[in-house]
Short mmCIF file of C-alpha atoms in Angstrom, two decimals:
data_model
loop_
_atom_site.label_atom_id
_atom_site.label_comp_id
_atom_site.label_asym_id
_atom_site.label_seq_id
_atom_site.Cartn_x
_atom_site.Cartn_y
_atom_site.Cartn_z
CA MET A 1 0.00 0.00 0.00
CA PHE A 2 2.83 2.39 0.83
CA HIS A 3 4.46 1.83 -2.56
CA ALA A 4 1.14 2.22 -4.40
CA LEU A 5 0.45 5.52 -2.64
CA HIS A 6 3.99 6.74 -3.22
CA ALA A 7 3.76 5.91 -6.93
CA ALA A 8 0.47 7.81 -7.19
CA TYR A 9 1.27 10.91 -5.14
CA GLY A 10 5.06 11.10 -5.00
CA PRO A 11 7.15 12.18 -2.01
CA GLN A 12 5.25 14.44 0.35
CA GLY A 13 7.99 16.01 2.48
CA TRP A 14 5.51 16.46 5.30
CA TRP A 15 5.00 17.86 8.03
CA PRO A 16 5.46 21.48 6.88
CA GLY A 17 7.36 23.49 9.46
CA GLU A 18 10.75 25.10 9.78
CA THR A 19 11.36 24.31 13.47
CA PRO A 20 10.20 21.70 15.99
CA ILE A 21 8.11 24.24 17.93
CA GLU A 22 6.36 25.31 14.71
CA ILE A 23 5.47 21.66 14.08
CA VAL A 24 4.21 21.32 17.65
CA ALA A 25 2.03 24.40 17.21
CA GLY A 26 0.70 23.02 13.92
CA ALA A 27 -0.19 19.72 15.61
CA TYR A 28 -2.36 21.60 18.10
CA LEU A 29 -3.87 23.99 15.57
CA THR A 30 -4.83 21.34 13.01
CA GLN A 31 -7.31 19.70 15.39
CA ASN A 32 -10.82 19.88 13.89
CA THR A 33 -9.85 22.23 11.08
CA SER A 34 -8.23 22.35 7.64
CA TRP A 35 -4.54 22.85 7.05
CA ALA A 36 -5.33 26.00 5.05
CA ALA A 37 -6.76 27.51 8.24
CA VAL A 38 -3.69 26.39 10.18
CA GLU A 39 -1.43 28.09 7.66
CA ARG A 40 -3.23 31.39 8.24
CA SER A 41 -2.75 31.05 11.99
CA LEU A 42 0.91 30.15 11.60
CA ALA A 43 1.40 33.14 9.30
CA ASN A 44 -0.08 35.39 12.00
CA LEU A 45 2.21 33.89 14.63
CA ARG A 46 5.24 34.22 12.38
CA ALA A 47 4.45 37.83 11.49
CA HIS A 48 4.28 38.72 15.19
CA GLY A 49 7.47 36.85 16.08
CA VAL A 50 5.67 34.29 18.23
CA LEU A 51 6.81 31.05 16.57
CA THR A 52 9.51 30.32 19.11
CA ILE A 53 9.42 28.83 22.58
CA ALA A 54 10.25 32.25 24.03
CA GLY A 55 7.56 33.83 21.88
CA PHE A 56 4.85 31.46 23.05
CA ARG A 57 6.03 31.89 26.63
CA ALA A 58 5.88 35.67 26.51
CA ILE A 59 2.67 36.33 24.61
CA PRO A 60 -0.43 36.86 26.75
CA GLU A 61 -2.98 34.13 26.23
CA ASP A 62 -5.67 36.52 24.98
CA GLU A 63 -3.30 37.79 22.27
CA LEU A 64 -2.44 34.22 21.32
CA ARG A 65 -6.14 33.46 20.95
CA SER A 66 -6.51 36.38 18.56
CA LEU A 67 -3.59 35.29 16.37
CA ILE A 68 -4.79 31.67 16.02
CA ARG A 69 -8.43 32.59 15.44
CA PRO A 70 -8.39 31.31 11.81
CA SER A 71 -7.90 27.75 13.13
CA GLY A 72 -11.04 27.87 15.28
CA PHE A 73 -11.45 26.69 18.88
CA MET A 74 -8.89 29.38 19.72
CA THR A 75 -9.64 29.46 23.46
CA ARG A 76 -8.99 25.75 23.87
CA LYS A 77 -6.00 25.67 21.52
CA ALA A 78 -4.31 28.73 23.04
CA ALA A 79 -4.63 27.21 26.52
CA ALA A 80 -3.25 23.91 25.25
CA ILE A 81 -0.21 25.52 23.61
CA LYS A 82 0.47 27.49 26.77
CA ALA A 83 0.19 24.25 28.80
CA PHE A 84 2.78 22.62 26.52
CA ILE A 85 5.22 25.50 27.04
CA ALA A 86 4.68 25.36 30.82
CA TYR A 87 5.37 21.61 30.77
CA LEU A 88 8.49 22.13 28.65
CA ASP A 89 9.77 24.73 31.12
CA ARG A 90 8.90 22.65 34.18
CA LYS A 91 10.17 19.26 33.03
CA HIS A 92 12.83 20.00 30.40
CA GLY A 93 14.21 23.44 31.20
CA GLY A 94 12.40 24.99 28.26
CA SER A 95 14.36 22.82 25.81
CA ILE A 96 12.54 20.91 23.11
CA GLU A 97 15.81 19.08 22.42
CA ALA A 98 15.72 17.75 25.99
CA LEU A 99 12.15 16.52 25.43
CA ALA A 100 13.26 14.86 22.18
CA ALA A 101 16.01 13.03 24.08
CA ALA A 102 13.53 11.46 26.52
CA PRO A 103 12.48 7.83 25.97
CA THR A 104 9.50 7.56 23.63
CA LYS A 105 7.30 5.88 26.22
CA ASP A 106 7.99 8.57 28.83
CA ALA A 107 7.56 11.47 26.40
CA ARG A 108 4.28 10.04 25.10
CA HIS A 109 2.97 9.53 28.62
CA ASP A 110 3.77 13.14 29.50
CA LEU A 111 2.22 14.52 26.32
CA LEU A 112 -1.00 12.58 26.85
CA ASP A 113 -1.27 14.13 30.31
CA LEU A 114 -1.30 17.63 28.82
CA LEU A 115 -4.38 19.71 28.09
CA GLY A 116 -5.70 19.21 24.57
CA VAL A 117 -3.47 16.27 23.63
CA GLY A 118 -4.99 13.01 22.45
CA GLU A 119 -3.17 10.04 20.96
CA GLU A 120 -3.03 11.40 17.41
CA THR A 121 -1.66 14.79 18.50
CA ALA A 122 0.87 13.17 20.84
CA ASP A 123 2.13 10.86 18.11
CA ALA A 124 2.28 13.65 15.52
CA ILE A 125 4.46 15.67 17.90
CA LEU A 126 6.63 12.64 18.68
CA LEU A 127 7.12 11.71 15.03
CA TYR A 128 7.38 15.02 13.23
CA ALA A 129 8.74 17.42 15.85
CA LEU A 130 10.83 15.03 17.97
CA ASN A 131 11.75 12.32 15.39
CA HIS A 132 10.60 9.41 17.53
CA PRO A 133 9.74 6.08 15.85
CA VAL A 134 5.96 6.07 16.17
CA MET A 135 3.11 5.70 13.70
CA VAL A 136 0.30 8.25 13.51
CA ALA A 137 -2.96 6.32 13.21
CA ASP A 138 -5.45 8.98 12.18
CA GLU A 139 -9.07 8.59 11.08
CA TYR A 140 -8.04 8.13 7.45
CA LEU A 141 -5.85 5.15 8.36
CA ARG A 142 -8.65 3.65 10.45
CA ARG A 143 -10.99 3.90 7.44
CA ILE A 144 -8.43 2.26 5.17
CA ALA A 145 -7.77 -0.56 7.62
CA SER A 146 -11.45 -1.30 8.20
CA ARG A 147 -12.55 -0.96 4.56
CA HIS A 148 -9.77 -3.29 3.42
CA GLY A 149 -10.68 -5.90 6.01
CA MET A 150 -7.60 -5.47 8.20
CA ALA A 151 -9.43 -4.18 11.27
CA PRO A 152 -13.02 -3.92 12.49
CA GLU A 153 -14.83 -0.64 11.86
CA SER A 154 -14.85 -0.10 15.63
CA ALA A 155 -11.06 -0.54 15.91
CA LYS A 156 -9.42 1.65 18.52
CA TYR A 157 -6.52 3.96 17.80
CA SER A 158 -4.01 1.57 19.37
CA GLN A 159 -5.19 -1.36 17.22
CA VAL A 160 -4.74 0.56 13.98
CA GLN A 161 -1.39 1.92 15.15
CA GLN A 162 -0.17 -1.60 15.93
CA LEU A 163 -1.08 -2.73 12.41
CA ALA A 164 0.98 0.08 10.88
CA GLN A 165 3.90 -0.48 13.24
CA ALA A 166 3.93 -4.19 12.44
CA ALA A 167 3.95 -3.47 8.70
CA PHE A 168 7.13 -1.42 9.04
CA SER A 169 8.73 -3.42 11.85
CA GLN A 170 11.47 -4.91 9.64
CA GLU A 171 12.77 -1.55 8.44
CA ARG A 172 16.24 -0.44 9.47
CA PRO A 173 16.18 1.87 12.51
CA GLY A 174 17.53 4.79 10.51
CA SER A 175 14.83 4.51 7.85
CA TYR A 176 11.81 3.93 10.11
CA VAL A 177 11.16 7.56 11.05
CA PRO A 178 11.35 8.93 7.47
CA LEU A 179 9.09 6.11 6.26
CA ALA A 180 6.61 6.68 9.09
CA LYS A 181 6.43 10.38 8.19
CA GLU A 182 5.99 9.66 4.50
CA PHE A 183 3.40 6.95 5.12
CA HIS A 184 1.21 9.17 7.27
CA ALA A 185 1.44 12.00 4.74
CA LEU A 186 0.42 9.64 1.92
CA VAL A 187 -2.48 8.29 3.99
CA VAL A 188 -3.69 11.88 4.43
CA GLN A 189 -3.55 12.38 0.66
CA VAL A 190 -5.61 9.28 -0.16
CA GLY A 191 -7.97 10.13 2.66
CA LYS A 192 -8.61 13.58 1.24
CA HIS A 193 -9.07 12.33 -2.31
CA HIS A 194 -10.87 9.02 -1.84
CA CYS A 195 -11.38 7.65 1.68
CA HIS A 196 -14.09 10.08 2.74
CA ARG A 197 -16.91 9.23 5.11
CA GLN A 198 -18.56 7.88 1.97
CA PRO A 199 -15.68 6.26 0.08
CA ASP A 200 -14.93 7.06 -3.57
CA CYS A 201 -12.91 4.01 -4.58
CA HIS A 202 -12.86 4.62 -8.34
CA GLY A 203 -9.33 5.57 -9.33
CA CYS A 204 -8.01 5.23 -5.80
CA PRO A 205 -4.38 4.04 -5.67
CA LEU A 206 -5.51 1.38 -3.19
CA GLU A 207 -8.44 0.12 -5.28
CA ASP A 208 -6.55 -3.02 -6.37
CA PHE A 209 -6.14 -4.02 -2.70
CA LEU A 210 -9.89 -4.38 -2.15
CA HIS A 211 -10.05 -7.92 -3.61
CA GLY A 212 -13.75 -7.67 -4.40
CA ARG A 213 -14.72 -5.99 -1.14
CA ARG A 214 -17.44 -3.37 -1.51
#
């Protein structure tokens, strides 16, 4: 499936972001909204010099809410970003590099304890901002897994994630993280184009994998 998606869509080079903290901010902002809306929020933050750890620390929360308004849910998201910065200061001396050096299990546990962080957001931060070897099992991947008979429709996040991790388990350690990033980005592409709530399988790069399934 990875190779079929890669042949169809090409390399994605995702997640867009120049620094780890920008990627972290994007992971929060993209919840329940489009990436186009996130880009507008990030542009506001960049224009006001906020897209740094020091910038997020210094800006008053009401001003942060105003800058990220295009992404929606700005009250919740501003509070969540502030909570992340407070955690980073408290646990890692304000260093995202120190967080990245923590064991994956410990870092994931801490992230999931933070305001506004579910499993998908935690894993997106771990993979894209911190370069940890985890798979992001979003709703698109759950749809693919269930519609292709690999998991029940009611599969939990952890079940779908385990399927993806098992599929890439034989990769060399140095190649796992780049492949995990590329795979998730490709899954997002096929999800946007074909694997909607009502699937449009005609012309989908994964259509040949259905084996007669409807």
